[in-house]
PDB file of C-alpha atoms in Angstrom:
ATOM      1  CA  UNK P 476      82.757  42.594  24.031  1.00 41.00           C
ATOM      2  CA  UNK P 477      80.272  43.806  21.432  1.00 43.00           C
ATOM      3  CA  UNK P 478      76.791  45.196  21.917  1.00 51.00           C
ATOM      4  CA  UNK P 479      74.776  43.727  19.083  1.00 55.00           C
ATOM      5  CA  UNK P 480      71.279  44.946  18.299  1.00 54.00           C
ATOM      6  CA  UNK P 481      69.176  45.224  15.197  1.00 52.00           C
ATOM      7  CA  UNK P 482      71.076  47.813  13.137  1.00 57.00           C
ATOM      8  CA  UNK P 483      72.123  49.505  16.372  1.00 60.00           C
ATOM      9  CA  UNK P 484      68.537  50.423  17.186  1.00 67.00           C
ATOM     10  CA  UNK P 485      67.404  50.696  20.842  1.00 65.00           C
ATOM     11  CA  UNK P 486      66.349  47.434  22.454  1.00 68.00           C
ATOM     12  CA  UNK P 487      64.059  48.945  25.076  1.00 72.00           C
ATOM     13  CA  UNK P 488      61.620  51.778  24.532  1.00 77.00           C
ATOM     14  CA  UNK P 489      62.137  55.149  26.145  1.00 77.00           C
ATOM     15  CA  UNK P 490      59.712  55.977  28.968  1.00 80.00           C
ATOM     16  CA  UNK P 491      56.491  57.678  27.933  1.00 81.00           C
ATOM     17  CA  UNK P 492      56.475  59.895  31.016  1.00 86.00           C
ATOM     18  CA  UNK P 493      56.339  63.646  30.533  1.00 89.00           C
ATOM     19  CA  UNK P 494      57.901  66.541  32.456  1.00 90.00           C
ATOM     20  CA  UNK P 495      55.316  66.311  35.244  1.00 92.00           C
ATOM     21  CA  UNK P 496      56.876  63.081  36.534  1.00 92.00           C
ATOM     22  CA  UNK P 497      60.167  64.395  37.977  1.00 94.00           C
ATOM     23  CA  UNK P 498      58.158  67.150  39.681  1.00 95.00           C
ATOM     24  CA  UNK P 499      55.854  64.435  41.010  1.00 92.00           C
ATOM     25  CA  UNK P 500      58.865  62.515  42.342  1.00 93.00           C
ATOM     26  CA  UNK P 501      59.969  65.732  44.071  1.00 96.00           C
ATOM     27  CA  UNK P 502      56.635  66.690  45.656  1.00 94.00           C
ATOM     28  CA  UNK P 503      55.896  63.100  46.653  1.00 93.00           C
ATOM     29  CA  UNK P 504      59.231  62.927  48.440  1.00 94.00           C
ATOM     30  CA  UNK P 505      58.558  66.171  50.306  1.00 96.00           C
ATOM     31  CA  UNK P 506      55.089  64.961  51.293  1.00 95.00           C
ATOM     32  CA  UNK P 507      56.262  61.592  52.599  1.00 95.00           C
ATOM     33  CA  UNK P 508      59.240  62.889  54.566  1.00 96.00           C
ATOM     34  CA  UNK P 509      57.238  65.849  55.921  1.00 96.00           C
ATOM     35  CA  UNK P 510      54.747  63.391  57.428  1.00 95.00           C
ATOM     36  CA  UNK P 511      57.594  61.703  59.298  1.00 96.00           C
ATOM     37  CA  UNK P 512      59.092  65.031  60.366  1.00 96.00           C
ATOM     38  CA  UNK P 513      55.670  66.186  61.579  1.00 96.00           C
ATOM     39  CA  UNK P 514      55.194  63.059  63.701  1.00 94.00           C
ATOM     40  CA  UNK P 515      58.676  63.241  65.229  1.00 96.00           C
ATOM     41  CA  UNK P 516      58.319  66.953  65.989  1.00 95.00           C
ATOM     42  CA  UNK P 517      54.955  66.302  67.627  1.00 93.00           C
ATOM     43  CA  UNK P 518      56.446  63.533  69.771  1.00 94.00           C
ATOM     44  CA  UNK P 519      59.324  65.853  70.703  1.00 93.00           C
ATOM     45  CA  UNK P 520      56.955  68.616  71.806  1.00 94.00           C
ATOM     46  CA  UNK P 521      57.991  71.028  69.033  1.00 95.00           C
ATOM     47  CA  UNK P 522      54.463  72.092  68.071  1.00 94.00           C
ATOM     48  CA  UNK P 523      55.566  74.952  65.815  1.00 95.00           C
ATOM     49  CA  UNK P 524      57.759  72.725  63.680  1.00 96.00           C
ATOM     50  CA  UNK P 525      55.087  70.008  63.702  1.00 95.00           C
ATOM     51  CA  UNK P 526      52.547  72.442  62.236  1.00 95.00           C
ATOM     52  CA  UNK P 527      55.014  73.656  59.617  1.00 95.00           C
ATOM     53  CA  UNK P 528      55.803  70.111  58.490  1.00 95.00           C
ATOM     54  CA  UNK P 529      52.108  69.199  58.487  1.00 95.00           C
ATOM     55  CA  UNK P 530      51.139  72.094  56.231  1.00 96.00           C
ATOM     56  CA  UNK P 531      54.132  71.608  53.912  1.00 96.00           C
ATOM     57  CA  UNK P 532      53.343  67.911  53.596  1.00 94.00           C
ATOM     58  CA  UNK P 533      49.646  68.530  52.990  1.00 94.00           C
ATOM     59  CA  UNK P 534      50.427  71.060  50.253  1.00 94.00           C
ATOM     60  CA  UNK P 535      52.815  68.632  48.549  1.00 94.00           C
ATOM     61  CA  UNK P 536      50.297  65.806  48.939  1.00 91.00           C
ATOM     62  CA  UNK P 537      47.648  67.968  47.262  1.00 90.00           C
ATOM     63  CA  UNK P 538      49.908  68.829  44.313  1.00 92.00           C
ATOM     64  CA  UNK P 539      51.225  65.302  43.680  1.00 87.00           C
ATOM     65  CA  UNK P 540      47.974  63.748  42.342  1.00 84.00           C
ATOM     66  CA  UNK P 541      47.465  66.761  40.083  1.00 87.00           C
ATOM     67  CA  UNK P 542      50.889  66.220  38.520  1.00 88.00           C
ATOM     68  CA  UNK P 543      50.240  62.510  38.102  1.00 82.00           C
ATOM     69  CA  UNK P 544      46.801  63.098  36.559  1.00 82.00           C
ATOM     70  CA  UNK P 545      48.279  65.711  34.217  1.00 83.00           C
ATOM     71  CA  UNK P 546      50.811  63.172  32.963  1.00 80.00           C
ATOM     72  CA  UNK P 547      48.146  60.474  32.598  1.00 75.00           C
ATOM     73  CA  UNK P 548      45.974  62.844  30.569  1.00 73.00           C
ATOM     74  CA  UNK P 549      42.589  62.078  32.143  1.00 72.00           C
ATOM     75  CA  UNK P 550      41.541  61.979  35.829  1.00 68.00           C
ATOM     76  CA  UNK P 551      39.757  58.637  35.479  1.00 66.00           C
ATOM     77  CA  UNK P 552      43.061  56.948  34.658  1.00 65.00           C
ATOM     78  CA  UNK P 553      44.273  57.692  38.181  1.00 64.00           C
ATOM     79  CA  UNK P 554      41.015  56.346  39.613  1.00 66.00           C
ATOM     80  CA  UNK P 555      41.385  53.214  37.498  1.00 66.00           C
ATOM     81  CA  UNK P 556      44.722  52.515  39.205  1.00 67.00           C
ATOM     82  CA  UNK P 557      42.821  52.256  42.496  1.00 65.00           C
ATOM     83  CA  UNK P 558      40.503  49.515  41.239  1.00 71.00           C
ATOM     84  CA  UNK P 559      42.929  46.821  42.419  1.00 68.00           C
ATOM     85  CA  UNK P 560      45.741  46.520  44.942  1.00 67.00           C
ATOM     86  CA  UNK P 561      48.588  44.444  43.503  1.00 67.00           C
ATOM     87  CA  UNK P 562      51.469  43.913  45.928  1.00 70.00           C
ATOM     88  CA  UNK P 563      53.856  42.913  43.131  1.00 65.00           C
ATOM     89  CA  UNK P 564      53.270  46.190  41.253  1.00 68.00           C
ATOM     90  CA  UNK P 565      55.075  49.320  42.549  1.00 70.00           C
ATOM     91  CA  UNK P 566      52.667  51.426  40.493  1.00 71.00           C
ATOM     92  CA  UNK P 567      49.599  49.879  42.134  1.00 72.00           C
ATOM     93  CA  UNK P 568      51.078  50.043  45.638  1.00 76.00           C
ATOM     94  CA  UNK P 569      52.307  53.583  45.052  1.00 72.00           C
ATOM     95  CA  UNK P 570      48.904  54.781  43.836  1.00 77.00           C
ATOM     96  CA  UNK P 571      47.278  53.527  47.020  1.00 83.00           C
ATOM     97  CA  UNK P 572      50.031  54.977  49.204  1.00 85.00           C
ATOM     98  CA  UNK P 573      49.569  58.362  47.513  1.00 82.00           C
ATOM     99  CA  UNK P 574      45.788  58.142  47.920  1.00 82.00           C
ATOM    100  CA  UNK P 575      45.917  57.235  51.621  1.00 88.00           C
ATOM    101  CA  UNK P 576      48.759  59.585  52.501  1.00 87.00           C
ATOM    102  CA  UNK P 577      47.228  62.531  50.668  1.00 86.00           C
ATOM    103  CA  UNK P 578      43.818  62.003  52.228  1.00 89.00           C
ATOM    104  CA  UNK P 579      45.273  61.598  55.708  1.00 91.00           C
ATOM    105  CA  UNK P 580      47.644  64.571  55.632  1.00 92.00           C
ATOM    106  CA  UNK P 581      45.080  66.940  54.130  1.00 91.00           C
ATOM    107  CA  UNK P 582      42.447  65.802  56.627  1.00 94.00           C
ATOM    108  CA  UNK P 583      44.883  66.389  59.491  1.00 93.00           C
ATOM    109  CA  UNK P 584      45.867  69.806  58.143  1.00 93.00           C
ATOM    110  CA  UNK P 585      42.250  70.883  57.671  1.00 94.00           C
ATOM    111  CA  UNK P 586      41.302  69.792  61.198  1.00 94.00           C
ATOM    112  CA  UNK P 587      44.408  71.507  62.586  1.00 92.00           C
ATOM    113  CA  UNK P 588      43.334  74.762  60.967  1.00 90.00           C
ATOM    114  CA  UNK P 589      39.741  74.353  62.137  1.00 91.00           C
ATOM    115  CA  UNK P 590      40.690  73.226  65.633  1.00 90.00           C
ATOM    116  CA  UNK P 591      38.062  70.482  65.554  1.00 90.00           C
ATOM    117  CA  UNK P 592      37.786  66.712  66.028  1.00 93.00           C
ATOM    118  CA  UNK P 593      41.131  66.127  67.787  1.00 91.00           C
ATOM    119  CA  UNK P 594      40.722  62.340  67.841  1.00 94.00           C
ATOM    120  CA  UNK P 595      40.021  62.157  64.121  1.00 95.00           C
ATOM    121  CA  UNK P 596      42.973  64.473  63.533  1.00 92.00           C
ATOM    122  CA  UNK P 597      45.222  62.203  65.612  1.00 94.00           C
ATOM    123  CA  UNK P 598      44.163  59.176  63.570  1.00 96.00           C
ATOM    124  CA  UNK P 599      44.804  61.057  60.325  1.00 94.00           C
ATOM    125  CA  UNK P 600      48.234  62.114  61.582  1.00 93.00           C
ATOM    126  CA  UNK P 601      49.065  58.516  62.460  1.00 94.00           C
ATOM    127  CA  UNK P 602      48.005  57.289  59.008  1.00 93.00           C
ATOM    128  CA  UNK P 603      50.053  60.032  57.395  1.00 92.00           C
ATOM    129  CA  UNK P 604      53.086  59.182  59.542  1.00 94.00           C
ATOM    130  CA  UNK P 605      52.912  55.462  58.690  1.00 94.00           C
ATOM    131  CA  UNK P 606      52.526  56.032  54.947  1.00 92.00           C
ATOM    132  CA  UNK P 607      55.230  58.715  54.862  1.00 92.00           C
ATOM    133  CA  UNK P 608      58.313  56.486  54.419  1.00 93.00           C
ATOM    134  CA  UNK P 609      56.737  54.367  51.642  1.00 92.00           C
ATOM    135  CA  UNK P 610      55.594  57.526  49.839  1.00 92.00           C
ATOM    136  CA  UNK P 611      59.095  59.008  50.045  1.00 93.00           C
ATOM    137  CA  UNK P 612      60.779  55.908  48.595  1.00 92.00           C
ATOM    138  CA  UNK P 613      58.337  54.021  46.378  1.00 88.00           C
ATOM    139  CA  UNK P 614      59.130  56.086  43.264  1.00 90.00           C
ATOM    140  CA  UNK P 615      62.714  54.819  43.440  1.00 91.00           C
ATOM    141  CA  UNK P 616      61.383  51.257  43.555  1.00 89.00           C
ATOM    142  CA  UNK P 617      59.044  52.094  40.674  1.00 88.00           C
ATOM    143  CA  UNK P 618      61.950  53.191  38.467  1.00 92.00           C
ATOM    144  CA  UNK P 619      64.038  50.161  39.436  1.00 89.00           C
ATOM    145  CA  UNK P 620      61.175  47.845  38.434  1.00 86.00           C
ATOM    146  CA  UNK P 621      61.334  48.989  34.793  1.00 86.00           C
ATOM    147  CA  UNK P 622      63.503  47.598  31.969  1.00 85.00           C
ATOM    148  CA  UNK P 623      65.417  50.873  31.639  1.00 89.00           C
ATOM    149  CA  UNK P 624      69.082  49.839  32.149  1.00 89.00           C
ATOM    150  CA  UNK P 625      70.385  52.640  34.361  1.00 90.00           C
ATOM    151  CA  UNK P 626      67.309  52.376  36.608  1.00 92.00           C
ATOM    152  CA  UNK P 627      67.037  48.595  36.852  1.00 89.00           C
ATOM    153  CA  UNK P 628      70.773  48.196  37.479  1.00 89.00           C
ATOM    154  CA  UNK P 629      70.477  50.652  40.407  1.00 90.00           C
ATOM    155  CA  UNK P 630      67.630  48.756  42.091  1.00 89.00           C
ATOM    156  CA  UNK P 631      69.551  48.508  45.376  1.00 91.00           C
ATOM    157  CA  UNK P 632      70.253  52.244  45.637  1.00 93.00           C
ATOM    158  CA  UNK P 633      67.380  54.184  44.045  1.00 94.00           C
ATOM    159  CA  UNK P 634      64.763  53.775  46.824  1.00 94.00           C
ATOM    160  CA  UNK P 635      67.315  54.774  49.473  1.00 95.00           C
ATOM    161  CA  UNK P 636      68.573  57.643  47.315  1.00 96.00           C
ATOM    162  CA  UNK P 637      65.055  58.993  46.880  1.00 96.00           C
ATOM    163  CA  UNK P 638      64.428  58.571  50.614  1.00 96.00           C
ATOM    164  CA  UNK P 639      67.541  60.563  51.530  1.00 96.00           C
ATOM    165  CA  UNK P 640      66.593  63.243  48.992  1.00 96.00           C
ATOM    166  CA  UNK P 641      63.078  63.372  50.432  1.00 96.00           C
ATOM    167  CA  UNK P 642      64.429  63.881  53.961  1.00 97.00           C
ATOM    168  CA  UNK P 643      66.638  66.721  52.747  1.00 97.00           C
ATOM    169  CA  UNK P 644      63.762  68.320  50.825  1.00 97.00           C
ATOM    170  CA  UNK P 645      61.274  68.109  53.699  1.00 97.00           C
ATOM    171  CA  UNK P 646      63.811  69.442  56.181  1.00 96.00           C
ATOM    172  CA  UNK P 647      64.688  72.351  53.914  1.00 97.00           C
ATOM    173  CA  UNK P 648      61.039  73.221  53.210  1.00 97.00           C
ATOM    174  CA  UNK P 649      60.136  73.155  56.908  1.00 96.00           C
ATOM    175  CA  UNK P 650      63.179  75.285  57.756  1.00 96.00           C
ATOM    176  CA  UNK P 651      61.993  78.030  55.418  1.00 96.00           C
ATOM    177  CA  UNK P 652      58.600  78.372  57.154  1.00 95.00           C
ATOM    178  CA  UNK P 653      59.741  77.834  60.757  1.00 94.00           C
ATOM    179  CA  UNK P 654      61.497  80.338  63.055  1.00 93.00           C
ATOM    180  CA  UNK P 655      65.222  79.546  63.238  1.00 90.00           C
ATOM    181  CA  UNK P 656      65.117  78.910  66.989  1.00 89.00           C
ATOM    182  CA  UNK P 657      62.605  76.087  66.500  1.00 94.00           C
ATOM    183  CA  UNK P 658      63.834  74.686  63.182  1.00 93.00           C
ATOM    184  CA  UNK P 659      66.911  72.787  64.413  1.00 94.00           C
ATOM    185  CA  UNK P 660      65.453  69.273  63.757  1.00 95.00           C
ATOM    186  CA  UNK P 661      64.454  70.319  60.244  1.00 96.00           C
ATOM    187  CA  UNK P 662      67.920  71.728  59.549  1.00 96.00           C
ATOM    188  CA  UNK P 663      69.505  68.518  60.796  1.00 95.00           C
ATOM    189  CA  UNK P 664      67.197  66.484  58.564  1.00 96.00           C
ATOM    190  CA  UNK P 665      68.213  68.578  55.546  1.00 96.00           C
ATOM    191  CA  UNK P 666      71.928  68.287  56.277  1.00 97.00           C
ATOM    192  CA  UNK P 667      71.807  64.568  57.072  1.00 97.00           C
ATOM    193  CA  UNK P 668      69.682  63.908  53.985  1.00 96.00           C
ATOM    194  CA  UNK P 669      72.175  65.680  51.738  1.00 97.00           C
ATOM    195  CA  UNK P 670      75.118  63.806  53.285  1.00 96.00           C
ATOM    196  CA  UNK P 671      73.380  60.432  52.868  1.00 96.00           C
ATOM    197  CA  UNK P 672      72.329  61.307  49.336  1.00 96.00           C
ATOM    198  CA  UNK P 673      75.851  62.223  48.205  1.00 95.00           C
ATOM    199  CA  UNK P 674      77.211  59.007  49.692  1.00 95.00           C
ATOM    200  CA  UNK P 675      74.505  56.928  47.997  1.00 95.00           C
ATOM    201  CA  UNK P 676      75.128  58.664  44.679  1.00 93.00           C
ATOM    202  CA  UNK P 677      78.805  57.761  44.848  1.00 92.00           C
ATOM    203  CA  UNK P 678      78.010  54.149  45.752  1.00 93.00           C
ATOM    204  CA  UNK P 679      75.443  53.929  42.937  1.00 93.00           C
ATOM    205  CA  UNK P 680      77.842  55.333  40.348  1.00 88.00           C
ATOM    206  CA  UNK P 681      80.571  52.898  41.423  1.00 89.00           C
ATOM    207  CA  UNK P 682      78.283  49.876  41.252  1.00 88.00           C
ATOM    208  CA  UNK P 683      76.716  50.860  37.930  1.00 89.00           C
ATOM    209  CA  UNK P 684      80.102  50.766  36.226  1.00 85.00           C
ATOM    210  CA  UNK P 685      79.961  51.723  32.564  1.00 84.00           C
ATOM    211  CA  UNK P 686      76.120  51.822  32.626  1.00 86.00           C
ATOM    212  CA  UNK P 687      76.490  54.868  34.865  1.00 86.00           C
ATOM    213  CA  UNK P 688      78.232  56.734  32.036  1.00 90.00           C
ATOM    214  CA  UNK P 689      74.886  58.304  31.214  1.00 90.00           C
ATOM    215  CA  UNK P 690      75.180  60.376  34.389  1.00 92.00           C
ATOM    216  CA  UNK P 691      78.277  61.957  32.841  1.00 92.00           C
ATOM    217  CA  UNK P 692      76.569  62.806  29.563  1.00 91.00           C
ATOM    218  CA  UNK P 693      73.970  65.229  28.235  1.00 92.00           C
ATOM    219  CA  UNK P 694      71.124  66.555  30.328  1.00 95.00           C
ATOM    220  CA  UNK P 695      71.589  63.963  33.069  1.00 95.00           C
ATOM    221  CA  UNK P 696      75.108  65.280  33.651  1.00 95.00           C
ATOM    222  CA  UNK P 697      73.992  68.914  33.655  1.00 96.00           C
ATOM    223  CA  UNK P 698      71.229  68.314  36.162  1.00 97.00           C
ATOM    224  CA  UNK P 699      73.546  66.104  38.219  1.00 96.00           C
ATOM    225  CA  UNK P 700      76.175  68.846  38.511  1.00 96.00           C
ATOM    226  CA  UNK P 701      73.528  71.401  39.465  1.00 97.00           C
ATOM    227  CA  UNK P 702      72.209  69.010  42.110  1.00 96.00           C
ATOM    228  CA  UNK P 703      75.584  68.316  43.705  1.00 96.00           C
ATOM    229  CA  UNK P 704      76.622  71.972  43.778  1.00 96.00           C
ATOM    230  CA  UNK P 705      73.306  73.268  45.127  1.00 97.00           C
ATOM    231  CA  UNK P 706      72.867  70.593  47.794  1.00 97.00           C
ATOM    232  CA  UNK P 707      76.454  70.855  49.017  1.00 96.00           C
ATOM    233  CA  UNK P 708      76.342  74.657  49.203  1.00 96.00           C
ATOM    234  CA  UNK P 709      72.888  74.634  50.776  1.00 97.00           C
ATOM    235  CA  UNK P 710      73.810  72.095  53.429  1.00 96.00           C
ATOM    236  CA  UNK P 711      76.970  74.067  54.185  1.00 95.00           C
ATOM    237  CA  UNK P 712      74.993  77.283  54.666  1.00 95.00           C
ATOM    238  CA  UNK P 713      72.528  75.518  56.954  1.00 95.00           C
ATOM    239  CA  UNK P 714      75.325  73.978  59.008  1.00 94.00           C
ATOM    240  CA  UNK P 715      77.398  77.132  59.356  1.00 93.00           C
ATOM    241  CA  UNK P 716      74.853  79.927  59.601  1.00 88.00           C
ATOM    242  CA  UNK P 717      71.388  78.396  59.666  1.00 85.00           C
ATOM    243  CA  UNK P 718      71.002  78.519  63.424  1.00 88.00           C
ATOM    244  CA  UNK P 719      71.985  82.170  63.840  1.00 88.00           C
ATOM    245  CA  UNK P 720      70.884  83.781  60.589  1.00 90.00           C
ATOM    246  CA  UNK P 721      67.386  83.611  59.185  1.00 91.00           C
ATOM    247  CA  UNK P 722      68.639  84.675  55.758  1.00 92.00           C
ATOM    248  CA  UNK P 723      71.284  81.920  55.762  1.00 93.00           C
ATOM    249  CA  UNK P 724      68.648  79.365  56.747  1.00 94.00           C
ATOM    250  CA  UNK P 725      66.309  80.430  53.951  1.00 95.00           C
ATOM    251  CA  UNK P 726      69.060  80.673  51.331  1.00 96.00           C
ATOM    252  CA  UNK P 727      70.559  77.329  52.316  1.00 96.00           C
ATOM    253  CA  UNK P 728      67.165  75.650  52.290  1.00 96.00           C
ATOM    254  CA  UNK P 729      66.315  77.115  48.881  1.00 97.00           C
ATOM    255  CA  UNK P 730      69.581  75.767  47.483  1.00 97.00           C
ATOM    256  CA  UNK P 731      68.881  72.324  48.924  1.00 97.00           C
ATOM    257  CA  UNK P 732      65.390  72.292  47.395  1.00 97.00           C
ATOM    258  CA  UNK P 733      66.762  73.369  44.018  1.00 97.00           C
ATOM    259  CA  UNK P 734      69.400  70.645  44.200  1.00 97.00           C
ATOM    260  CA  UNK P 735      66.907  67.942  45.123  1.00 97.00           C
ATOM    261  CA  UNK P 736      64.640  68.872  42.235  1.00 97.00           C
ATOM    262  CA  UNK P 737      67.659  68.771  39.914  1.00 97.00           C
ATOM    263  CA  UNK P 738      68.513  65.297  41.254  1.00 97.00           C
ATOM    264  CA  UNK P 739      65.083  64.002  40.228  1.00 96.00           C
ATOM    265  CA  UNK P 740      65.587  65.486  36.758  1.00 97.00           C
ATOM    266  CA  UNK P 741      69.063  63.948  36.492  1.00 96.00           C
ATOM    267  CA  UNK P 742      67.758  60.463  37.304  1.00 96.00           C
ATOM    268  CA  UNK P 743      64.785  60.999  34.976  1.00 95.00           C
ATOM    269  CA  UNK P 744      66.931  62.072  32.013  1.00 95.00           C
ATOM    270  CA  UNK P 745      69.492  59.319  32.656  1.00 93.00           C
ATOM    271  CA  UNK P 746      66.756  56.759  32.069  1.00 92.00           C
ATOM    272  CA  UNK P 747      65.927  58.154  28.632  1.00 91.00           C
ATOM    273  CA  UNK P 748      69.590  58.340  27.678  1.00 91.00           C
ATOM    274  CA  UNK P 749      70.333  54.755  28.707  1.00 88.00           C
ATOM    275  CA  UNK P 750      67.298  53.446  26.806  1.00 87.00           C
ATOM    276  CA  UNK P 751      68.543  54.963  23.541  1.00 85.00           C
ATOM    277  CA  UNK P 752      71.884  53.108  23.535  1.00 77.00           C
ATOM    278  CA  UNK P 753      71.660  49.312  23.143  1.00 74.00           C
ATOM    279  CA  UNK P 754      75.072  48.851  24.804  1.00 76.00           C
ATOM    280  CA  UNK P 755      73.564  49.554  28.205  1.00 72.00           C
ATOM    281  CA  UNK P 756      71.081  46.719  27.738  1.00 72.00           C
ATOM    282  CA  UNK P 757      73.237  44.130  25.964  1.00 68.00           C
ATOM    283  CA  UNK P 758      76.560  44.306  27.825  1.00 68.00           C
ATOM    284  CA  UNK P 759      75.161  43.843  31.380  1.00 69.00           C
ATOM    285  CA  UNK P 760      73.158  40.872  30.087  1.00 65.00           C
ATOM    286  CA  UNK P 761      76.265  39.300  28.568  1.00 66.00           C
ATOM    287  CA  UNK P 762      78.222  39.905  31.750  1.00 64.00           C
ATOM    288  CA  UNK P 763      75.547  38.161  33.814  1.00 67.00           C
ATOM    289  CA  UNK P 764      75.509  35.205  31.429  1.00 66.00           C
ATOM    290  CA  UNK P 765      79.299  35.025  31.537  1.00 70.00           C
ATOM    291  CA  UNK P 766      79.351  35.030  35.328  1.00 69.00           C
ATOM    292  CA  UNK P 767      76.634  32.373  35.447  1.00 68.00           C
ATOM    293  CA  UNK P 768      78.609  30.153  33.062  1.00 72.00           C
ATOM    294  CA  UNK P 769      81.940  30.678  34.848  1.00 68.00           C
ATOM    295  CA  UNK P 770      81.288  31.600  38.482  1.00 59.00           C
ATOM    296  CA  UNK P 771      84.979  31.538  39.372  1.00 55.00           C
ATOM    297  CA  UNK P 772      86.083  33.674  36.446  1.00 50.00           C
ATOM    298  CA  UNK P 773      86.864  37.348  36.994  1.00 51.00           C
ATOM    299  CA  UNK P 774      84.192  39.816  35.840  1.00 47.00           C
ATOM    300  CA  UNK P 775      84.429  41.421  32.446  1.00 42.00           C
ATOM    301  CA  UNK P 776      85.856  44.900  31.982  1.00 42.00           C
ATOM    302  CA  UNK P 777      83.390  47.480  33.193  1.00 49.00           C
ATOM    303  CA  UNK P 778      84.227  50.145  30.618  1.00 50.00           C
ATOM    304  CA  UNK P 779      84.464  48.634  27.139  1.00 48.00           C
ATOM    305  CA  UNK P 780      86.081  50.621  24.370  1.00 41.00           C
TER     306      UNK P 780
END
């Protein structure tokens, strides 16, 4: 099967996003999952962990718009995205989620520090809790909604992968700033998030077939290896020594955070790499056409020579 294009030139354009975007994916994930962790800790009566998650989430929510505005170039471009709410556009929905979540979590954190207006604070916490899961996952849906082959072909896994990574990141961040005796739910969130993430990565790579080759090449591969090593080692440290040793908890959490940031960079770079090679656009299209024409025929080879 050949991959024809005009003189071998790319068929789709590379993304125009700059380096701020993978950091934005990372901080947005921490913010969204921290809102959920805060709400669950509050319901469980763990006030110390709830405060830690609230402040971590508010800090990440404050940084995220700055990263997005920096990539856009001018602040008014972010405001322009709030002029409409378009359900069919992940970018439009995500902008509103970020706006509501950031406002709610920072309002709740400010009122927590001031010790004032408990009812308003409770409403802000509720809004932050409800917008947390969408904030943690919408960037995966945003990538999958593009024409970039390795992102669009992973539409079933990317939102869940980003959600698992967000849970691991939020758990690790809260563990660092919470006494070990009270950080058990955060440690469990970090460990479970890493386990789910590694499983989802394997499933995504298997389903992508040859399109997933980009994760074995160049910068995507380097960041991917860093991510897997750091998250696995970090989760192991948290599981083995995180409950008894403060230093193990901090070191394990730092490794998890480093690995989750590297994961965002791996996915980000994979998109650029897959856009440059027309094979990753043409061959999946031909396979889909072949299956549509002959539903009973076996699928084409996944790794062409």
